[in-house]
């Protein structure tokens, strides 16, 4: 319930921050789609979700004297991300990447290839893992046949893909600039969501790539962590904190 309260406050903040900035020519303030905030109508409401909304009625989160920029995602993978890594120009001081851990953070720089590989290969003990809901999102592996990868990136005109090279990682190991080297040309893909969609709809852009070889049975192996952009509140992490007695204020 404390995790749901934290979610209610964060969602309220996000909704209020969009009023007056969207749908200016429409006879409504907010839509019920992903563009604003997904809402399926009163028939879809459940008492377990309504209760934390009512118990936090009127509560919002502020950073100094302004309404805090509240973002959230399913699973951080063990480290959240800076806002500008996901959305260029959004440099909110309250949206700084940080470890989601029980205990001392490892001495790893996740912006490097070595640090990212170590982090993704051996996930630290995180609050997200403590939630019991992380399932296959804390760490995941996708195996992709070369011809399928070539088909995914066909519109880039690179030809047969020879290498996928991360050029920039944020502090959570998420890639937002990826170089695709092909037999025809080399291109650079910018944007964590653009990268995820291009590569078959990855859960996150925090991943490392093993090219086809004997150990990968002729396939590309993409090993990643987390689900979503990684900015703001990790919903699985919030559940883990709540399970261990933290209040919604502590979580926020």
PDB file of C-alpha atoms in Angstrom:
ATOM      1  CA  UNK A   1       0.000   0.000   0.000  1.00  0.00           C
ATOM      2  CA  UNK A   2       2.868   2.435   0.698  1.00  0.00           C
ATOM      3  CA  UNK A   3       4.250   1.799  -2.793  1.00  0.00           C
ATOM      4  CA  UNK A   4       0.807   2.512  -4.244  1.00  0.00           C
ATOM      5  CA  UNK A   5       0.625   5.750  -2.256  1.00  0.00           C
ATOM      6  CA  UNK A   6       3.990   6.813  -3.648  1.00  0.00           C
ATOM      7  CA  UNK A   7       2.709   6.007  -7.138  1.00  0.00           C
ATOM      8  CA  UNK A   8      -0.466   8.012  -6.529  1.00  0.00           C
ATOM      9  CA  UNK A   9       1.510  11.116  -5.530  1.00  0.00           C
ATOM     10  CA  UNK A  10       3.938  10.744  -8.436  1.00  0.00           C
ATOM     11  CA  UNK A  11       1.085  10.275 -10.932  1.00  0.00           C
ATOM     12  CA  UNK A  12      -0.749  13.289  -9.487  1.00  0.00           C
ATOM     13  CA  UNK A  13       2.379  15.399  -9.915  1.00  0.00           C
ATOM     14  CA  UNK A  14       2.815  14.233 -13.488  1.00  0.00           C
ATOM     15  CA  UNK A  15      -0.800  15.006 -14.334  1.00  0.00           C
ATOM     16  CA  UNK A  16      -0.722  18.496 -12.785  1.00  0.00           C
ATOM     17  CA  UNK A  17       2.526  19.345 -14.558  1.00  0.00           C
ATOM     18  CA  UNK A  18       0.852  18.738 -17.942  1.00  0.00           C
ATOM     19  CA  UNK A  19      -2.199  20.932 -17.396  1.00  0.00           C
ATOM     20  CA  UNK A  20      -1.876  24.087 -19.460  1.00  0.00           C
ATOM     21  CA  UNK A  21       0.891  22.612 -21.592  1.00  0.00           C
ATOM     22  CA  UNK A  22      -1.065  20.164 -23.762  1.00  0.00           C
ATOM     23  CA  UNK A  23      -4.361  20.058 -25.665  1.00  0.00           C
ATOM     24  CA  UNK A  24      -4.551  23.852 -25.689  1.00  0.00           C
ATOM     25  CA  UNK A  25      -6.992  23.807 -28.620  1.00  0.00           C
ATOM     26  CA  UNK A  26      -9.168  21.010 -27.200  1.00  0.00           C
ATOM     27  CA  UNK A  27     -12.212  21.221 -24.893  1.00  0.00           C
ATOM     28  CA  UNK A  28     -10.359  19.208 -22.218  1.00  0.00           C
ATOM     29  CA  UNK A  29      -7.140  19.538 -20.248  1.00  0.00           C
ATOM     30  CA  UNK A  30      -5.754  15.976 -20.210  1.00  0.00           C
ATOM     31  CA  UNK A  31      -6.357  12.920 -22.381  1.00  0.00           C
ATOM     32  CA  UNK A  32      -6.640   9.334 -21.155  1.00  0.00           C
ATOM     33  CA  UNK A  33      -3.908   7.981 -23.406  1.00  0.00           C
ATOM     34  CA  UNK A  34      -0.157   7.518 -23.084  1.00  0.00           C
ATOM     35  CA  UNK A  35       0.291  11.071 -24.417  1.00  0.00           C
ATOM     36  CA  UNK A  36      -0.881  12.426 -21.043  1.00  0.00           C
ATOM     37  CA  UNK A  37      -1.818   9.733 -18.554  1.00  0.00           C
ATOM     38  CA  UNK A  38      -3.324   6.342 -19.310  1.00  0.00           C
ATOM     39  CA  UNK A  39      -6.824   6.084 -17.849  1.00  0.00           C
ATOM     40  CA  UNK A  40      -9.338   3.428 -18.873  1.00  0.00           C
ATOM     41  CA  UNK A  41     -12.410   4.939 -17.242  1.00  0.00           C
ATOM     42  CA  UNK A  42     -14.349   4.484 -13.990  1.00  0.00           C
ATOM     43  CA  UNK A  43     -15.301   0.911 -14.869  1.00  0.00           C
ATOM     44  CA  UNK A  44     -11.624  -0.058 -14.759  1.00  0.00           C
ATOM     45  CA  UNK A  45     -11.030   1.433 -11.309  1.00  0.00           C
ATOM     46  CA  UNK A  46     -10.282  -0.943  -8.446  1.00  0.00           C
ATOM     47  CA  UNK A  47     -10.666  -0.331  -4.715  1.00  0.00           C
ATOM     48  CA  UNK A  48      -7.026  -1.240  -4.045  1.00  0.00           C
ATOM     49  CA  UNK A  49      -5.894   1.564  -6.349  1.00  0.00           C
ATOM     50  CA  UNK A  50      -8.558   4.051  -5.267  1.00  0.00           C
ATOM     51  CA  UNK A  51      -7.631   3.742  -1.581  1.00  0.00           C
ATOM     52  CA  UNK A  52      -4.075   5.151  -1.891  1.00  0.00           C
ATOM     53  CA  UNK A  53      -5.396   7.958  -4.098  1.00  0.00           C
ATOM     54  CA  UNK A  54      -7.882   8.925  -1.376  1.00  0.00           C
ATOM     55  CA  UNK A  55      -5.361   8.512   1.448  1.00  0.00           C
ATOM     56  CA  UNK A  56      -2.947  10.899  -0.274  1.00  0.00           C
ATOM     57  CA  UNK A  57      -5.634  13.322  -1.462  1.00  0.00           C
ATOM     58  CA  UNK A  58      -4.239  16.835  -1.860  1.00  0.00           C
ATOM     59  CA  UNK A  59      -0.617  15.715  -1.490  1.00  0.00           C
ATOM     60  CA  UNK A  60       1.935  16.655  -4.126  1.00  0.00           C
ATOM     61  CA  UNK A  61       5.724  16.560  -4.212  1.00  0.00           C
ATOM     62  CA  UNK A  62       7.751  19.775  -4.418  1.00  0.00           C
ATOM     63  CA  UNK A  63      11.423  20.410  -5.124  1.00  0.00           C
ATOM     64  CA  UNK A  64      12.167  23.719  -3.460  1.00  0.00           C
ATOM     65  CA  UNK A  65       9.410  26.086  -4.505  1.00  0.00           C
ATOM     66  CA  UNK A  66       8.284  24.275  -7.636  1.00  0.00           C
ATOM     67  CA  UNK A  67       6.252  21.186  -8.406  1.00  0.00           C
ATOM     68  CA  UNK A  68       8.697  18.297  -8.704  1.00  0.00           C
ATOM     69  CA  UNK A  69       9.127  16.652 -12.088  1.00  0.00           C
ATOM     70  CA  UNK A  70       7.932  13.130 -11.291  1.00  0.00           C
ATOM     71  CA  UNK A  71       8.695  10.342 -13.751  1.00  0.00           C
ATOM     72  CA  UNK A  72       8.510   6.615 -13.148  1.00  0.00           C
ATOM     73  CA  UNK A  73       9.311   3.345 -14.819  1.00  0.00           C
ATOM     74  CA  UNK A  74       8.865  -0.355 -14.176  1.00  0.00           C
ATOM     75  CA  UNK A  75      12.358  -1.527 -13.210  1.00  0.00           C
ATOM     76  CA  UNK A  76      15.626   0.406 -13.002  1.00  0.00           C
ATOM     77  CA  UNK A  77      17.809  -2.697 -13.212  1.00  0.00           C
ATOM     78  CA  UNK A  78      19.689  -1.493 -10.121  1.00  0.00           C
ATOM     79  CA  UNK A  79      20.476   2.128 -11.068  1.00  0.00           C
ATOM     80  CA  UNK A  80      18.224   4.974 -12.187  1.00  0.00           C
ATOM     81  CA  UNK A  81      19.109   7.485 -14.915  1.00  0.00           C
ATOM     82  CA  UNK A  82      19.531  11.248 -15.339  1.00  0.00           C
ATOM     83  CA  UNK A  83      16.534  12.834 -17.054  1.00  0.00           C
ATOM     84  CA  UNK A  84      18.480  14.416 -19.924  1.00  0.00           C
ATOM     85  CA  UNK A  85      19.769  11.003 -20.988  1.00  0.00           C
ATOM     86  CA  UNK A  86      16.183  10.018 -21.823  1.00  0.00           C
ATOM     87  CA  UNK A  87      14.830  13.403 -22.949  1.00  0.00           C
ATOM     88  CA  UNK A  88      17.195  15.995 -24.369  1.00  0.00           C
ATOM     89  CA  UNK A  89      16.793  19.333 -22.623  1.00  0.00           C
ATOM     90  CA  UNK A  90      15.036  17.932 -19.534  1.00  0.00           C
ATOM     91  CA  UNK A  91      17.667  18.514 -16.841  1.00  0.00           C
ATOM     92  CA  UNK A  92      15.575  18.326 -13.682  1.00  0.00           C
ATOM     93  CA  UNK A  93      17.711  18.403 -10.483  1.00  0.00           C
ATOM     94  CA  UNK A  94      15.244  16.041  -8.785  1.00  0.00           C
ATOM     95  CA  UNK A  95      15.733  13.457 -11.535  1.00  0.00           C
ATOM     96  CA  UNK A  96      19.338  12.397 -10.970  1.00  0.00           C
ATOM     97  CA  UNK A  97      20.398   8.820 -11.493  1.00  0.00           C
ATOM     98  CA  UNK A  98      21.283   6.881  -8.353  1.00  0.00           C
ATOM     99  CA  UNK A  99      21.874   3.343  -7.149  1.00  0.00           C
ATOM    100  CA  UNK A 100      18.835   1.311  -6.132  1.00  0.00           C
ATOM    101  CA  UNK A 101      20.593  -0.925  -3.666  1.00  0.00           C
ATOM    102  CA  UNK A 102      20.469  -2.574  -0.301  1.00  0.00           C
ATOM    103  CA  UNK A 103      23.970  -2.047   1.023  1.00  0.00           C
ATOM    104  CA  UNK A 104      27.139  -0.471  -0.315  1.00  0.00           C
ATOM    105  CA  UNK A 105      27.253   0.355  -4.047  1.00  0.00           C
ATOM    106  CA  UNK A 106      29.916  -1.481  -6.052  1.00  0.00           C
ATOM    107  CA  UNK A 107      32.910   0.489  -7.327  1.00  0.00           C
ATOM    108  CA  UNK A 108      31.684   0.491 -10.929  1.00  0.00           C
ATOM    109  CA  UNK A 109      31.471   3.233 -13.530  1.00  0.00           C
ATOM    110  CA  UNK A 110      28.455   2.182 -15.565  1.00  0.00           C
ATOM    111  CA  UNK A 111      29.233   4.702 -18.306  1.00  0.00           C
ATOM    112  CA  UNK A 112      32.142   2.470 -19.378  1.00  0.00           C
ATOM    113  CA  UNK A 113      31.858  -0.788 -21.299  1.00  0.00           C
ATOM    114  CA  UNK A 114      33.699  -2.716 -18.592  1.00  0.00           C
ATOM    115  CA  UNK A 115      31.507  -1.290 -15.829  1.00  0.00           C
ATOM    116  CA  UNK A 116      28.302  -1.914 -17.769  1.00  0.00           C
ATOM    117  CA  UNK A 117      29.298  -5.510 -18.533  1.00  0.00           C
ATOM    118  CA  UNK A 118      30.121  -6.221 -14.867  1.00  0.00           C
ATOM    119  CA  UNK A 119      26.878  -4.602 -13.679  1.00  0.00           C
ATOM    120  CA  UNK A 120      24.669  -6.418 -16.179  1.00  0.00           C
ATOM    121  CA  UNK A 121      26.477  -9.725 -15.749  1.00  0.00           C
ATOM    122  CA  UNK A 122      26.175  -9.767 -11.964  1.00  0.00           C
ATOM    123  CA  UNK A 123      23.215  -7.710 -10.725  1.00  0.00           C
ATOM    124  CA  UNK A 124      23.691  -6.171  -7.270  1.00  0.00           C
ATOM    125  CA  UNK A 125      21.189  -6.699  -4.478  1.00  0.00           C
ATOM    126  CA  UNK A 126      18.585  -4.063  -5.277  1.00  0.00           C
ATOM    127  CA  UNK A 127      15.275  -2.941  -3.828  1.00  0.00           C
ATOM    128  CA  UNK A 128      13.732  -3.810  -7.195  1.00  0.00           C
ATOM    129  CA  UNK A 129      14.811  -7.426  -6.724  1.00  0.00           C
ATOM    130  CA  UNK A 130      13.401  -7.383  -3.176  1.00  0.00           C
ATOM    131  CA  UNK A 131       9.956  -6.578  -4.560  1.00  0.00           C
ATOM    132  CA  UNK A 132       9.437 -10.145  -5.742  1.00  0.00           C
ATOM    133  CA  UNK A 133       7.800  -8.639  -8.847  1.00  0.00           C
ATOM    134  CA  UNK A 134      10.881  -7.998 -10.983  1.00  0.00           C
ATOM    135  CA  UNK A 135      10.554 -11.320 -12.802  1.00  0.00           C
ATOM    136  CA  UNK A 136      12.332 -11.242 -16.138  1.00  0.00           C
ATOM    137  CA  UNK A 137      12.900  -7.488 -16.154  1.00  0.00           C
ATOM    138  CA  UNK A 138      15.763  -7.154 -13.656  1.00  0.00           C
ATOM    139  CA  UNK A 139      18.025  -9.012 -16.107  1.00  0.00           C
ATOM    140  CA  UNK A 140      17.112 -10.402 -19.506  1.00  0.00           C
ATOM    141  CA  UNK A 141      18.700 -11.898 -22.623  1.00  0.00           C
ATOM    142  CA  UNK A 142      17.575 -11.662 -26.246  1.00  0.00           C
ATOM    143  CA  UNK A 143      19.042 -13.916 -28.913  1.00  0.00           C
ATOM    144  CA  UNK A 144      18.704 -12.553 -32.445  1.00  0.00           C
ATOM    145  CA  UNK A 145      19.494 -14.252 -35.737  1.00  0.00           C
ATOM    146  CA  UNK A 146      21.723 -12.134 -38.040  1.00  0.00           C
ATOM    147  CA  UNK A 147      19.129 -11.982 -40.804  1.00  0.00           C
ATOM    148  CA  UNK A 148      16.504 -10.761 -38.338  1.00  0.00           C
ATOM    149  CA  UNK A 149      18.789  -7.983 -37.072  1.00  0.00           C
ATOM    150  CA  UNK A 150      19.553  -6.997 -40.675  1.00  0.00           C
ATOM    151  CA  UNK A 151      15.800  -6.792 -41.338  1.00  0.00           C
ATOM    152  CA  UNK A 152      15.205  -4.613 -38.259  1.00  0.00           C
ATOM    153  CA  UNK A 153      17.767  -2.028 -39.396  1.00  0.00           C
ATOM    154  CA  UNK A 154      17.053  -2.317 -43.138  1.00  0.00           C
ATOM    155  CA  UNK A 155      15.761   1.260 -43.375  1.00  0.00           C
ATOM    156  CA  UNK A 156      19.131   2.535 -42.101  1.00  0.00           C
ATOM    157  CA  UNK A 157      20.776   1.289 -45.301  1.00  0.00           C
ATOM    158  CA  UNK A 158      23.756  -0.289 -43.530  1.00  0.00           C
ATOM    159  CA  UNK A 159      23.513  -3.635 -45.293  1.00  0.00           C
ATOM    160  CA  UNK A 160      24.615  -6.663 -43.294  1.00  0.00           C
ATOM    161  CA  UNK A 161      25.340  -5.646 -39.687  1.00  0.00           C
ATOM    162  CA  UNK A 162      28.953  -6.198 -38.634  1.00  0.00           C
ATOM    163  CA  UNK A 163      28.985  -4.505 -35.218  1.00  0.00           C
ATOM    164  CA  UNK A 164      26.832  -2.664 -32.673  1.00  0.00           C
ATOM    165  CA  UNK A 165      29.020  -0.162 -30.819  1.00  0.00           C
ATOM    166  CA  UNK A 166      27.770   1.924 -27.836  1.00  0.00           C
ATOM    167  CA  UNK A 167      29.171   5.458 -28.100  1.00  0.00           C
ATOM    168  CA  UNK A 168      27.532   6.942 -25.027  1.00  0.00           C
ATOM    169  CA  UNK A 169      26.043   5.454 -21.868  1.00  0.00           C
ATOM    170  CA  UNK A 170      24.305   7.296 -19.054  1.00  0.00           C
ATOM    171  CA  UNK A 171      25.132   6.616 -15.426  1.00  0.00           C
ATOM    172  CA  UNK A 172      22.706   3.646 -15.353  1.00  0.00           C
ATOM    173  CA  UNK A 173      24.515   1.965 -18.291  1.00  0.00           C
ATOM    174  CA  UNK A 174      21.656   2.924 -20.612  1.00  0.00           C
ATOM    175  CA  UNK A 175      22.821   3.672 -24.156  1.00  0.00           C
ATOM    176  CA  UNK A 176      21.551   6.782 -25.913  1.00  0.00           C
ATOM    177  CA  UNK A 177      24.013   6.830 -28.822  1.00  0.00           C
ATOM    178  CA  UNK A 178      24.663   3.618 -30.734  1.00  0.00           C
ATOM    179  CA  UNK A 179      26.814   3.067 -33.809  1.00  0.00           C
ATOM    180  CA  UNK A 180      25.706   0.410 -36.289  1.00  0.00           C
ATOM    181  CA  UNK A 181      28.529  -0.714 -38.554  1.00  0.00           C
ATOM    182  CA  UNK A 182      27.423  -2.472 -41.729  1.00  0.00           C
ATOM    183  CA  UNK A 183      28.816  -3.720 -45.013  1.00  0.00           C
ATOM    184  CA  UNK A 184      27.441  -0.670 -46.850  1.00  0.00           C
ATOM    185  CA  UNK A 185      27.887   2.131 -44.342  1.00  0.00           C
ATOM    186  CA  UNK A 186      27.989   3.096 -40.681  1.00  0.00           C
ATOM    187  CA  UNK A 187      25.200   5.049 -38.966  1.00  0.00           C
ATOM    188  CA  UNK A 188      24.636   6.476 -35.514  1.00  0.00           C
ATOM    189  CA  UNK A 189      21.310   6.100 -33.720  1.00  0.00           C
ATOM    190  CA  UNK A 190      20.468   8.615 -30.992  1.00  0.00           C
ATOM    191  CA  UNK A 191      17.860   8.262 -28.251  1.00  0.00           C
ATOM    192  CA  UNK A 192      17.315   5.424 -25.798  1.00  0.00           C
ATOM    193  CA  UNK A 193      13.736   4.762 -26.936  1.00  0.00           C
ATOM    194  CA  UNK A 194      14.700   4.961 -30.617  1.00  0.00           C
ATOM    195  CA  UNK A 195      17.446   2.397 -30.004  1.00  0.00           C
ATOM    196  CA  UNK A 196      15.113   0.072 -28.100  1.00  0.00           C
ATOM    197  CA  UNK A 197      12.474   0.170 -30.807  1.00  0.00           C
ATOM    198  CA  UNK A 198      14.985  -0.298 -33.613  1.00  0.00           C
ATOM    199  CA  UNK A 199      16.401  -3.432 -32.000  1.00  0.00           C
ATOM    200  CA  UNK A 200      13.148  -5.311 -31.773  1.00  0.00           C
ATOM    201  CA  UNK A 201      11.558  -3.533 -28.811  1.00  0.00           C
ATOM    202  CA  UNK A 202      14.117  -4.029 -26.027  1.00  0.00           C
ATOM    203  CA  UNK A 203      12.980  -3.672 -22.419  1.00  0.00           C
ATOM    204  CA  UNK A 204      15.650  -1.008 -21.868  1.00  0.00           C
ATOM    205  CA  UNK A 205      18.742   0.417 -23.509  1.00  0.00           C
ATOM    206  CA  UNK A 206      20.993  -0.828 -20.693  1.00  0.00           C
ATOM    207  CA  UNK A 207      22.556  -3.738 -22.532  1.00  0.00           C
ATOM    208  CA  UNK A 208      25.762  -5.280 -23.822  1.00  0.00           C
ATOM    209  CA  UNK A 209      26.104  -7.151 -27.101  1.00  0.00           C
ATOM    210  CA  UNK A 210      27.932 -10.357 -27.981  1.00  0.00           C
ATOM    211  CA  UNK A 211      28.288 -10.742 -31.772  1.00  0.00           C
ATOM    212  CA  UNK A 212      27.640 -14.043 -33.543  1.00  0.00           C
ATOM    213  CA  UNK A 213      30.262 -16.676 -32.810  1.00  0.00           C
ATOM    214  CA  UNK A 214      30.750 -20.220 -31.640  1.00  0.00           C
ATOM    215  CA  UNK A 215      29.644 -19.378 -28.104  1.00  0.00           C
ATOM    216  CA  UNK A 216      26.421 -17.727 -29.291  1.00  0.00           C
ATOM    217  CA  UNK A 217      25.362 -20.359 -31.841  1.00  0.00           C
ATOM    218  CA  UNK A 218      25.610 -17.906 -34.704  1.00  0.00           C
ATOM    219  CA  UNK A 219      23.269 -15.371 -33.088  1.00  0.00           C
ATOM    220  CA  UNK A 220      23.615 -11.893 -31.666  1.00  0.00           C
ATOM    221  CA  UNK A 221      23.189 -12.047 -27.885  1.00  0.00           C
ATOM    222  CA  UNK A 222      21.829  -8.921 -26.197  1.00  0.00           C
ATOM    223  CA  UNK A 223      22.110  -9.031 -22.399  1.00  0.00           C
ATOM    224  CA  UNK A 224      20.321  -6.240 -20.577  1.00  0.00           C
ATOM    225  CA  UNK A 225      18.825  -4.993 -17.348  1.00  0.00           C
ATOM    226  CA  UNK A 226      15.739  -3.077 -16.325  1.00  0.00           C
ATOM    227  CA  UNK A 227      12.472  -2.167 -17.990  1.00  0.00           C
ATOM    228  CA  UNK A 228      11.797   1.387 -19.145  1.00  0.00           C
ATOM    229  CA  UNK A 229      13.736   4.640 -19.412  1.00  0.00           C
ATOM    230  CA  UNK A 230      15.057   4.378 -15.864  1.00  0.00           C
ATOM    231  CA  UNK A 231      14.285   7.984 -14.870  1.00  0.00           C
ATOM    232  CA  UNK A 232      12.647   8.843 -11.561  1.00  0.00           C
ATOM    233  CA  UNK A 233      10.874   6.277  -9.403  1.00  0.00           C
ATOM    234  CA  UNK A 234      11.510   2.603 -10.024  1.00  0.00           C
ATOM    235  CA  UNK A 235       8.118   0.994  -9.395  1.00  0.00           C
ATOM    236  CA  UNK A 236       9.603  -2.393  -8.480  1.00  0.00           C
ATOM    237  CA  UNK A 237      12.056  -0.602  -6.209  1.00  0.00           C
ATOM    238  CA  UNK A 238       9.177   1.198  -4.504  1.00  0.00           C
ATOM    239  CA  UNK A 239       7.522  -2.179  -3.863  1.00  0.00           C
ATOM    240  CA  UNK A 240      10.741  -3.544  -2.403  1.00  0.00           C
ATOM    241  CA  UNK A 241      11.100  -0.580  -0.047  1.00  0.00           C
ATOM    242  CA  UNK A 242       7.447  -0.881   1.016  1.00  0.00           C
ATOM    243  CA  UNK A 243       7.882  -4.582   1.771  1.00  0.00           C
ATOM    244  CA  UNK A 244      10.651  -3.612   4.177  1.00  0.00           C
ATOM    245  CA  UNK A 245       8.541  -1.097   6.066  1.00  0.00           C
ATOM    246  CA  UNK A 246       9.339   2.171   4.308  1.00  0.00           C
ATOM    247  CA  UNK A 247       6.587   4.786   4.089  1.00  0.00           C
ATOM    248  CA  UNK A 248       5.451   6.450   0.877  1.00  0.00           C
ATOM    249  CA  UNK A 249       7.305   9.603   1.958  1.00  0.00           C
ATOM    250  CA  UNK A 250      10.507   7.604   2.378  1.00  0.00           C
ATOM    251  CA  UNK A 251      10.013   6.076  -1.060  1.00  0.00           C
ATOM    252  CA  UNK A 252       9.405   9.432  -2.743  1.00  0.00           C
TER     253      UNK A 252
END
